[in-house]
Structure formats: structure tokens, C-alpha cells
Tab-separated table of C-alpha atoms and ligand atoms in Angstrom:
chain	number	residue	atom	x	y	z
A	1	MET	CA	35.579	38.214	5.451
A	2	ASN	CA	36.468	35.200	5.381
A	3	ILE	CA	34.098	32.075	5.917
A	4	ALA	CA	35.058	27.776	5.174
A	5	LEU	CA	32.173	25.801	4.289
A	6	PHE	CA	32.710	22.292	5.108
A	7	ASP	CA	31.172	19.377	3.772
A	8	ALA	CA	30.600	21.370	0.529
A	9	LYS	CA	28.400	19.785	-2.207
A	10	SER	CA	28.454	21.211	-6.188
A	11	TYR	CA	25.202	22.201	-5.580
A	12	ASP	CA	25.742	24.474	-2.345
A	13	ARG	CA	28.360	26.835	-4.323
A	14	PRO	CA	26.179	28.215	-7.216
A	15	ALA	CA	23.531	30.705	-4.201
A	16	PHE	CA	26.309	30.917	-1.908
A	17	GLU	CA	28.813	31.942	-4.838
A	18	LYS	CA	25.725	34.628	-5.686
A	19	TYR	CA	25.163	35.876	-2.242
A	20	GLY	CA	28.473	35.806	-1.246
A	21	SER	CA	29.598	38.019	-3.209
A	22	LYS	CA	26.313	40.117	-3.886
A	23	ASN	CA	27.131	40.762	0.174
A	24	GLY	CA	31.687	40.597	0.289
A	25	ILE	CA	32.283	36.880	1.855
A	26	ARG	CA	34.167	34.597	0.719
A	27	TYR	CA	33.391	31.368	1.085
A	28	LYS	CA	36.124	28.892	1.597
A	29	PHE	CA	34.289	25.731	-0.454
A	30	LEU	CA	35.659	22.096	1.753
A	31	GLU	CA	34.856	18.751	1.058
A	32	ALA	CA	36.140	17.851	4.528
A	33	ARG	CA	33.161	17.491	6.896
A	34	LEU	CA	34.207	19.510	10.521
A	35	ASP	CA	35.659	17.236	13.000
A	36	GLU	CA	38.239	17.156	15.729
A	37	ASP	CA	40.420	16.056	12.348
A	38	THR	CA	39.371	18.994	9.953
A	39	ALA	CA	39.050	21.961	12.214
A	40	ASP	CA	42.168	23.555	11.853
A	41	LEU	CA	41.264	24.297	7.875
A	42	ALA	CA	38.811	27.248	9.115
A	43	HIS	CA	42.429	28.895	10.314
A	44	GLY	CA	42.342	32.410	8.485
A	45	GLN	CA	38.747	32.530	8.960
A	46	ASP	CA	36.141	34.445	10.682
A	47	GLY	CA	33.635	31.910	10.667
A	48	VAL	CA	32.929	28.244	9.827
A	49	CYS	CA	29.371	27.448	8.054
A	50	VAL	CA	28.134	23.636	8.636
A	51	PHE	CA	25.573	21.433	7.597
A	52	VAL	CA	23.631	18.206	9.430
A	53	ASN	CA	25.971	15.955	9.744
A	54	ASP	CA	28.962	17.882	10.941
A	55	THR	CA	30.681	17.555	14.444
A	56	VAL	CA	30.711	20.676	15.975
A	57	ASN	CA	31.228	19.318	19.786
A	58	ALA	CA	33.041	20.542	22.044
A	59	ALA	CA	36.830	19.684	21.478
A	60	VAL	CA	36.365	20.987	17.816
A	61	ILE	CA	34.082	24.261	19.417
A	62	ASP	CA	37.281	24.910	21.480
A	63	ARG	CA	39.236	24.003	18.719
A	64	LEU	CA	38.049	26.655	16.307
A	65	HIS	CA	37.416	29.704	19.261
A	66	ALA	CA	41.200	28.641	19.924
A	67	LEU	CA	41.964	29.576	15.570
A	68	GLY	CA	39.687	32.702	16.300
A	69	VAL	CA	37.150	31.944	15.304
A	70	GLN	CA	33.943	33.361	15.854
A	71	ALA	CA	30.841	32.369	14.198
A	72	VAL	CA	29.425	28.840	13.814
A	73	ALA	CA	26.753	29.439	10.825
A	74	LEU	CA	23.918	26.306	10.411
A	75	ARG	CA	22.545	26.510	6.958
A	76	CYS	CA	20.671	24.197	8.265
A	77	ALA	CA	17.468	24.280	10.518
A	78	GLY	CA	18.071	21.924	13.248
A	79	PHE	CA	20.733	22.199	15.355
A	80	ASN	CA	21.291	18.956	17.317
A	81	ASN	CA	24.905	18.205	15.636
A	82	VAL	CA	26.289	21.806	17.665
A	83	ASP	CA	27.601	21.670	21.810
A	84	VAL	CA	25.678	24.807	22.218
A	85	ARG	CA	26.335	24.790	25.543
A	86	HIS	CA	29.730	24.462	25.105
A	87	ALA	CA	29.983	26.392	22.623
A	88	TYR	CA	28.228	29.535	25.054
A	89	GLY	CA	30.991	32.310	25.246
A	90	ARG	CA	32.810	30.686	22.396
A	91	LEU	CA	31.310	30.375	19.855
A	92	HIS	CA	28.144	32.939	18.396
A	93	VAL	CA	25.732	29.881	16.595
A	94	MET	CA	23.522	31.505	14.517
A	95	ARG	CA	21.308	28.752	12.029
A	96	VAL	CA	18.688	28.727	9.245
A	97	PRO	CA	15.622	28.319	11.105
A	98	ALA	CA	13.130	27.973	8.038
A	99	TYR	CA	14.068	28.185	4.481
A	100	SER	CA	11.455	26.152	2.713
A	101	PRO	CA	8.978	24.096	4.895
A	102	TYR	CA	7.485	23.416	1.165
A	103	ALA	CA	10.246	21.153	0.401
A	104	VAL	CA	10.517	19.217	2.954
A	105	ALA	CA	6.626	18.530	3.704
A	106	GLU	CA	6.185	17.478	-0.415
A	107	HIS	CA	9.009	15.437	-0.337
A	108	ALA	CA	7.156	13.847	2.523
A	109	MET	CA	3.993	13.366	0.710
A	110	ALA	CA	5.886	12.341	-1.990
A	111	MET	CA	7.545	9.400	-0.605
A	112	LEU	CA	4.347	8.155	1.313
A	113	LEU	CA	2.539	8.235	-2.667
A	114	THR	CA	6.057	5.841	-4.260
A	115	SER	CA	5.745	3.752	-1.042
A	116	ILE	CA	1.951	3.541	-1.162
A	117	ARG	CA	1.504	3.543	-5.189
A	118	ARG	CA	4.331	1.227	-6.036
A	119	THR	CA	5.720	3.761	-8.605
A	120	HIS	CA	8.722	3.131	-8.154
A	121	LYS	CA	8.507	-0.632	-8.681
A	122	ALA	CA	6.644	0.314	-12.131
A	123	TYR	CA	9.263	2.523	-13.315
A	124	ILE	CA	11.910	-0.047	-13.396
A	125	ARG	CA	9.581	-2.504	-14.546
A	126	THR	CA	8.826	-0.956	-17.164
A	127	ARG	CA	11.920	0.229	-18.147
A	128	ASP	CA	12.829	-3.948	-18.800
A	129	PHE	CA	9.540	-3.713	-20.787
A	130	ASN	CA	7.069	-5.429	-17.772
A	131	PHE	CA	3.567	-3.717	-17.646
A	132	SER	CA	2.385	-6.858	-15.414
A	133	LEU	CA	0.650	-5.400	-12.423
A	134	ASN	CA	0.953	-7.699	-10.272
A	135	GLY	CA	2.228	-6.882	-6.413
A	136	LEU	CA	1.481	-3.026	-7.398
A	137	THR	CA	-1.963	-2.859	-5.372
A	138	GLY	CA	-2.029	0.382	-3.155
A	139	PHE	CA	-4.614	1.818	-1.108
A	140	ASP	CA	-6.874	4.834	-1.215
A	141	LEU	CA	-5.411	7.886	1.104
A	142	HIS	CA	-9.036	9.192	0.658
A	143	GLY	CA	-10.385	8.501	4.243
A	144	LYS	CA	-7.278	7.043	5.692
A	145	THR	CA	-6.150	9.130	9.112
A	146	MET	CA	-3.256	10.431	9.156
A	147	GLY	CA	-0.564	10.774	12.532
A	148	VAL	CA	1.623	14.251	12.326
A	149	ILE	CA	3.575	14.606	15.583
A	150	GLY	CA	5.100	18.095	15.581
A	151	THR	CA	3.427	20.722	14.239
A	152	GLY	CA	6.017	22.917	13.411
A	153	LYS	CA	6.439	24.544	9.771
A	154	ILE	CA	6.479	21.525	8.324
A	155	GLY	CA	3.980	19.773	9.609
A	156	ARG	CA	1.458	22.491	9.140
A	157	VAL	CA	2.193	22.395	5.416
A	158	PHE	CA	2.070	18.360	5.978
A	159	MET	CA	-1.365	17.983	7.595
A	160	ASP	CA	-2.275	20.639	4.764
A	161	ILE	CA	-1.726	18.407	1.783
A	162	CYS	CA	-3.010	15.501	3.728
A	163	ARG	CA	-6.131	17.298	3.985
A	164	GLY	CA	-6.339	18.214	0.324
A	165	PHE	CA	-6.277	14.398	-0.290
A	166	GLY	CA	-9.267	14.158	1.650
A	167	MET	CA	-7.100	12.317	4.910
A	168	ARG	CA	-8.555	12.651	8.452
A	169	VAL	CA	-5.163	14.417	9.554
A	170	ILE	CA	-4.914	14.317	13.746
A	171	ALA	CA	-1.836	15.977	15.235
A	172	TYR	CA	0.508	15.424	18.464
A	173	ASP	CA	2.805	18.261	19.507
A	174	LYS	CA	4.432	19.595	22.847
A	175	PHE	CA	3.325	22.357	22.702
A	176	PRO	CA	-0.403	22.523	20.490
A	177	GLY	CA	-1.253	25.669	18.993
A	178	ASP	CA	-4.617	25.930	16.659
A	179	GLY	CA	-5.645	24.196	14.004
A	180	ALA	CA	-5.074	20.950	14.149
A	181	ASP	CA	-7.302	18.497	15.876
A	182	TYR	CA	-4.230	17.415	18.753
A	183	VAL	CA	-4.548	13.888	20.231
A	184	SER	CA	-2.771	12.021	22.969
A	185	LEU	CA	0.404	10.276	21.442
A	186	GLU	CA	-1.013	7.101	22.944
A	187	GLU	CA	-4.393	7.786	20.647
A	188	LEU	CA	-2.111	8.544	17.812
A	189	TYR	CA	-0.723	5.169	17.256
A	190	ALA	CA	-4.242	3.973	18.158
A	191	GLN	CA	-5.753	5.135	15.655
A	192	SER	CA	-3.431	6.498	12.728
A	193	ASP	CA	-3.149	4.488	9.708
A	194	MET	CA	-0.239	6.565	8.730
A	195	ILE	CA	2.219	8.494	11.020
A	196	SER	CA	4.535	11.752	10.242
A	197	LEU	CA	7.206	12.704	12.146
A	198	HIS	CA	7.828	16.542	12.425
A	199	CYS	CA	9.231	17.062	15.303
A	200	PRO	CA	13.100	18.084	15.941
A	201	LEU	CA	15.122	15.438	17.401
A	202	THR	CA	15.976	16.597	21.475
A	203	GLU	CA	17.200	14.214	24.043
A	204	GLU	CA	12.993	14.197	25.177
A	205	THR	CA	12.269	12.486	21.424
A	206	TYR	CA	15.660	10.856	21.340
A	207	HIS	CA	13.649	7.140	20.123
A	208	LEU	CA	10.801	8.086	20.160
A	209	ILE	CA	9.486	5.563	18.151
A	210	ASP	CA	11.088	2.806	20.047
A	211	ALA	CA	9.456	-0.838	20.266
A	212	ASN	CA	7.068	-0.186	22.165
A	213	ALA	CA	5.690	3.340	20.666
A	214	ILE	CA	5.474	0.132	17.359
A	215	MET	CA	3.325	-2.053	19.461
A	216	ARG	CA	1.161	0.460	20.520
A	217	MET	CA	0.546	1.493	16.490
A	218	LYS	CA	-2.006	0.031	14.022
A	219	LYS	CA	-1.230	-3.344	12.242
A	220	GLY	CA	0.467	-2.202	8.987
A	221	VAL	CA	0.905	1.190	9.788
A	222	VAL	CA	3.000	3.480	7.411
A	223	LEU	CA	5.692	5.769	9.063
A	224	ILE	CA	7.062	8.600	7.337
A	225	ASN	CA	10.282	10.203	9.099
A	226	THR	CA	11.710	13.218	7.232
A	227	SER	CA	12.781	14.771	10.429
A	228	ARG	CA	15.903	13.711	12.293
A	229	GLY	CA	16.987	9.755	11.948
A	230	ALA	CA	17.858	8.727	15.489
A	231	LEU	CA	13.698	9.613	16.265
A	232	ILE	CA	13.645	5.875	15.277
A	233	ASP	CA	14.764	3.173	16.876
A	234	ALA	CA	16.253	1.389	13.621
A	235	GLU	CA	16.963	-2.091	15.154
A	236	ALA	CA	12.977	-2.100	16.926
A	237	LEU	CA	11.496	-0.694	13.210
A	238	LEU	CA	13.367	-3.081	11.606
A	239	ASP	CA	11.859	-5.501	13.933
A	240	GLY	CA	8.267	-4.042	13.486
A	241	ILE	CA	8.873	-4.458	9.849
A	242	LYS	CA	9.608	-8.547	9.618
A	243	ALA	CA	6.887	-8.874	12.135
A	244	ARG	CA	4.384	-7.709	9.766
A	245	GLN	CA	3.393	-4.718	12.784
A	246	ILE	CA	4.688	-2.306	9.836
A	247	GLY	CA	3.206	-2.286	6.660
A	248	ALA	CA	5.379	0.168	5.009
A	249	ALA	CA	8.526	2.711	6.358
A	250	CYS	CA	9.756	6.105	4.071
A	251	LEU	CA	12.547	7.641	5.454
A	252	ASP	CA	14.710	10.407	4.524
A	253	VAL	CA	16.779	10.485	7.362
A	254	TYR	CA	18.316	7.254	9.645
A	255	GLU	CA	19.950	6.965	13.132
A	256	GLU	CA	23.251	6.127	11.916
A	257	GLU	CA	23.148	8.651	8.492
A	258	SER	CA	26.256	10.703	9.320
A	259	ASP	CA	29.602	8.414	7.396
A	260	ILE	CA	26.824	8.050	4.827
A	261	PHE	CA	23.846	9.647	3.304
A	262	PHE	CA	25.094	12.752	0.733
A	263	GLU	CA	28.144	10.323	-0.268
A	264	ASP	CA	28.642	7.709	-3.072
A	265	VAL	CA	29.363	4.950	-1.380
A	266	SER	CA	28.160	2.416	-3.870
A	267	GLY	CA	31.287	0.659	-4.610
A	268	HIS	CA	31.945	-0.158	-0.917
A	269	ILE	CA	30.774	-3.314	1.477
A	270	MET	CA	28.216	-1.345	3.863
A	271	ASP	CA	29.151	-1.841	6.969
A	272	ASP	CA	25.606	-1.272	8.573
A	273	ASP	CA	23.968	-3.981	8.536
A	274	ILE	CA	20.581	-2.897	10.222
A	275	LEU	CA	20.838	-0.362	6.794
A	276	ALA	CA	21.054	-2.674	4.551
A	277	ARG	CA	18.293	-4.903	6.103
A	278	LEU	CA	16.295	-2.143	5.608
A	279	ILE	CA	16.772	-1.270	2.043
A	280	SER	CA	16.842	-4.746	1.070
A	281	MET	CA	12.741	-4.827	2.455
A	282	PRO	CA	10.496	-4.175	-0.191
A	283	ASN	CA	7.585	-1.791	1.595
A	284	VAL	CA	11.027	0.493	2.952
A	285	LEU	CA	11.387	3.454	0.754
A	286	VAL	CA	15.219	5.147	1.477
A	287	THR	CA	16.253	8.568	0.582
A	288	SER	CA	19.473	9.745	1.782
A	289	HIS	CA	18.512	13.237	3.790
A	290	GLN	CA	17.282	14.872	-0.226
A	291	ALA	CA	13.985	16.365	1.849
A	292	PHE	CA	15.490	19.710	1.630
A	293	LEU	CA	16.802	19.750	-2.013
A	294	THR	CA	14.432	21.680	-4.295
A	295	GLN	CA	16.088	25.496	-6.077
A	296	GLU	CA	13.973	27.689	-4.061
A	297	ALA	CA	15.374	26.079	-0.271
A	298	LEU	CA	19.338	25.920	-1.590
A	299	ASP	CA	18.412	29.460	-2.495
A	300	ASN	CA	16.476	30.490	1.020
A	301	ILE	CA	19.109	28.881	2.734
A	302	ALA	CA	22.335	30.601	1.533
A	303	GLN	CA	20.734	33.555	1.489
A	304	THR	CA	19.813	33.689	4.822
A	305	THR	CA	23.291	31.913	6.413
A	306	THR	CA	24.512	34.998	4.381
A	307	GLU	CA	22.559	38.053	5.887
A	308	ASN	CA	22.703	36.069	9.023
A	309	LEU	CA	27.399	36.956	8.419
A	310	VAL	CA	26.651	39.943	8.158
A	311	THR	CA	24.452	40.482	9.728
A	312	PHE	CA	26.271	39.809	12.862
A	313	PHE	CA	29.537	40.796	11.696
A	314	ASN	CA	28.722	44.648	10.574
A	315	GLN	CA	26.235	44.637	14.076
A	316	GLY	CA	27.064	41.748	16.499
A	317	THR	CA	23.793	40.422	17.169
A	318	CYS	CA	21.620	38.203	14.851
A	319	PRO	CA	17.635	37.537	15.164
A	320	ASN	CA	18.726	33.973	14.627
A	321	GLU	CA	21.404	33.518	17.415
A	322	LEU	CA	20.875	30.748	19.187
A	323	CYS	CA	22.159	29.209	23.081
A	324	TYR	CA	21.005	27.126	25.203
A	325	HIS	CA	18.972	30.036	26.645
A	326	CYS	CA	17.078	30.551	24.217
A	327	GLY	CA	13.341	30.278	24.826
A	328	ARG	CA	13.641	29.977	28.829
A	329	VAL	CA	12.134	32.920	29.934
A	330	ASP	CA	13.913	33.894	32.875
A	331	GLU	CA	17.894	32.600	31.424
A	332	CYS	CA	16.851	33.864	28.037
A	333	ARG	CA	19.570	37.340	27.306
A	334	LYS	CA	18.560	37.763	23.605
A	335	HIS	CA	14.993	39.221	24.514
A	336	ARG	CA	16.773	41.684	26.380
A	337	LEU	CA	19.869	42.295	24.767
A	338	GLU	CA	19.304	41.130	20.974
A	339	LYS	CA	22.285	38.495	21.472
A	340	CYS	CA	23.478	35.117	23.590
A	341	PHE	CA	26.382	36.534	25.060
B	1	NAI	P1	9.603	23.721	13.813
B	1	NAI	O1	10.042	24.477	15.287
B	1	NAI	O2	8.397	24.457	12.958
B	1	NAI	O3	8.910	22.546	14.152
B	1	NAI	C1	8.156	21.687	15.621
B	1	NAI	C2	7.907	21.531	16.433
B	1	NAI	O4	7.899	20.473	16.836
B	1	NAI	C3	7.227	22.522	17.331
B	1	NAI	O5	5.659	22.279	16.613
B	1	NAI	C4	7.491	21.928	17.977
B	1	NAI	O6	6.364	22.668	19.501
B	1	NAI	C5	7.258	20.513	18.043
B	1	NAI	N1	7.558	19.553	19.046
B	1	NAI	C6	9.087	20.215	20.317
B	1	NAI	N2	9.626	18.764	20.692
B	1	NAI	C7	9.116	18.036	20.681
B	1	NAI	C8	8.110	16.772	21.235
B	1	NAI	N3	9.279	16.750	22.547
B	1	NAI	N4	7.136	15.883	20.789
B	1	NAI	C9	5.663	16.579	19.954
B	1	NAI	N5	6.454	17.683	19.413
B	1	NAI	C10	7.241	18.584	19.734
B	1	NAI	O7	10.354	23.058	13.643
B	1	NAI	P2	10.252	22.732	11.498
B	1	NAI	O8	10.743	23.701	10.892
B	1	NAI	O9	8.951	22.370	11.286
B	1	NAI	O10	11.479	20.775	11.429
B	1	NAI	C11	10.776	20.304	12.088
B	1	NAI	C12	12.541	18.697	11.948
B	1	NAI	O11	12.379	18.471	10.770
B	1	NAI	C13	13.355	19.710	12.214
B	1	NAI	O12	13.604	20.200	13.909
B	1	NAI	C14	14.400	19.426	11.444
B	1	NAI	O13	15.169	18.162	11.921
B	1	NAI	C15	13.784	18.875	10.010
B	1	NAI	N6	14.395	18.457	8.984
B	1	NAI	C16	14.275	18.012	8.298
B	1	NAI	C17	15.308	18.703	6.435
B	1	NAI	C18	15.386	17.535	5.330
B	1	NAI	O14	16.335	17.999	4.563
B	1	NAI	N7	14.600	16.073	6.179
B	1	NAI	C19	14.840	19.465	6.240
B	1	NAI	C20	14.760	20.909	7.645
B	1	NAI	C21	14.410	20.762	8.364
């Protein structure tokens, strides 16, 4: 089985080589991202393996389909970069629904602690033998209120971590479950000292955090986004920071990250004025979509992606296949036929 793995990075290779060789899959590691210009690199391949910033739109799907590619294996959980409606009937799309919720939830907390206790600034100071504490005053998490939007796998781990710090945790989810103190979005905005986003990016959640939402939050609120960039209107965020309405922002994802994140652009002029301005703020911490990046997560991702492909090519079905009918009780074929089409 031949699989073209687009947007390959050095940290992807060891685990994919290990699970590929064990399971008869030859991964062809390509540095290029998948898009309309690079789709032809999948010539002669049975499937493609893609990540968050590869483009799997209608044109790419048509090209891959014409080349005889049968499957798109996402090596991530989110699939907002795939036109699943257009893929239906053409390409089977599968994903890694969970690989380490701990990796992402722990990174969210790491960013929060770094931001509010200024350890990133202290690290730079002490390396320069500057032992002054001026400007490093933080605040206790104990007793503060954390608002969590999206209480799925990652949100739940994050809530547990916050409770371990003695925080009061409130939550909002479109489909609330058990084990959380659910409130309306309005109440969450009004009561939270910090807000962490753990819901998927959908048409409904696009710019969930806009100027209007920011206005309804507590003055000085800390925002944490390790989910998807476009959940936040970046321009509104910048305005909120300038107006001192937002006390700090911890961003592992950014709306326009696709041409920038994961790459070294240090020798280039930054075209994105909003990102450049955000990064220049003393109370904004940006990491480059790094929350997933632990050894455990990389290993689980490679293992599940490989198992998805093996199951699909050997049995014609895959439990982790998805399509735009998935979850719709009347239309979902998978729960009857074990495959989306
Ligand atoms: P999940 O599917 O287990 O949980 C998502 C939760 O969001 C569910 O409880 C769902 O009901 C809720 N939700 C759906 N629509 C909503 C809405 N309109 N408003 C409020 N809540 C809504 O997903 P999981 O594994 O917890 O991942 C969450 C997100 O984290 C993913 O969608 C992905 O975008 C992001 N992620 C980021 C990574 C990173 O490296 N920064 C790595 C992995 C995931």
C-alpha cells in the first residue's frame, strides 16, 4: 500500500516509519502541503495522509479521485480543512478522533501558567543575569473561575486540571453532558476570569469570540485558544487587548495560520499585521499549533492513522471514516453498513 504523506515534518517520520513497516504501508514523505498545485504528487498512490493545514477542497478531491486515490487519512482530529460533502462518493475520509487529550489540555494549562506568572519573561531575564522582579507580578489561579467552551475529550481533561488548581469551573457546550457545571454562554462570559476554547470549528462556531462576545466578558479576562484559530475574530481580539478589556491571550492557533505556523519564517517580513501586532503585545503568548506535540500523541497518531488505512484497504470499512451524514440519525449509513458510502 502506497500512501503520500503531505506536509511531512522530521518529527512525523519515526512513528510513521515504525507503524508503516509493521503493517505493509509505504509512506512517501512529502514536504509540500496538499493543494491544487501539489495534488499530482499523489500519482500512483493508494491514499494520501494529510494534516491540519493541507487543503482538501473540491478541486483537490476531484484531482485525487481522477488519479485513482481512494482514501484521505487525516492525521488529526479536526477536519474543517476537508470538503466532506464533496468527498462523499469520491474519496473515503478517515481521521484520528483522539490521540492524547492530555497533550492539548496540558499545553493549554502550560500557556496559562506561563502567561500569568510571566515565566517566559523571567527565563529571558535571568539568562541575562537580570534578577529584577519588576513587572513579573502574577495572580493566583486558586479560587478563580475558569469558563470552558466545549466539554469533549480535551475540555474534560482541562476541567480536571483546573479543578486540581482549586479553581471554580463552569462550562458551556452545545450538547451538555454530565460532570460539569453548565451555564449559558452569556453567564460564562459574565462570570469567567479565564476562558478556554475546546469546541470544534464549524459554521456555527466561526468567530464565536467576536467584538460582541468580548464586550460581554469580565474586564481583564484571559483567553486561551488551543482549538482552532477562526473561533476567534483576531481583529476583535486585538481591539479588545488595546482597550484593556482582555487581560491576556494564550494562542496556540491563529485564524490565518496556514502559511505561517509550522514553518521558519524568521528571515522574512511578516505580512500579517494583526499577528505581528498580537505577538508584539506583552500580554499575548503565541505557540505555533504545538499543543498536540508530545511523544505519546505522535505515536498514537501514527498508530491510529496506519490502522485506519489497513482496516479500510483490507476490509473496505473503517470505524474512523467520516462524512457529512455522520451523526445524523436519519441519513447516517455508517451505523447500518459500517461505511459512509
Ligand atoms: P470532542 O469532539 O471530543 O469535543 C468537542 C466538544 O465541543 C463536544 O463536547 C461538542 O459537543 C462541543 N461542541 C460542538 N459544537 C459546539 C458549539 N457550537 N458550541 C459549544 N460546544 C460545541 O473534541 P476534542 O478531541 O475535545 O477536540 C476539541 C478541538 O480541539 C478539536 O475540534 C480541534 O479543533 C482542537 N484540537 C487542537 C489541537 C492542537 O494541537 N492545538 C490538537 C487536537 C485537537
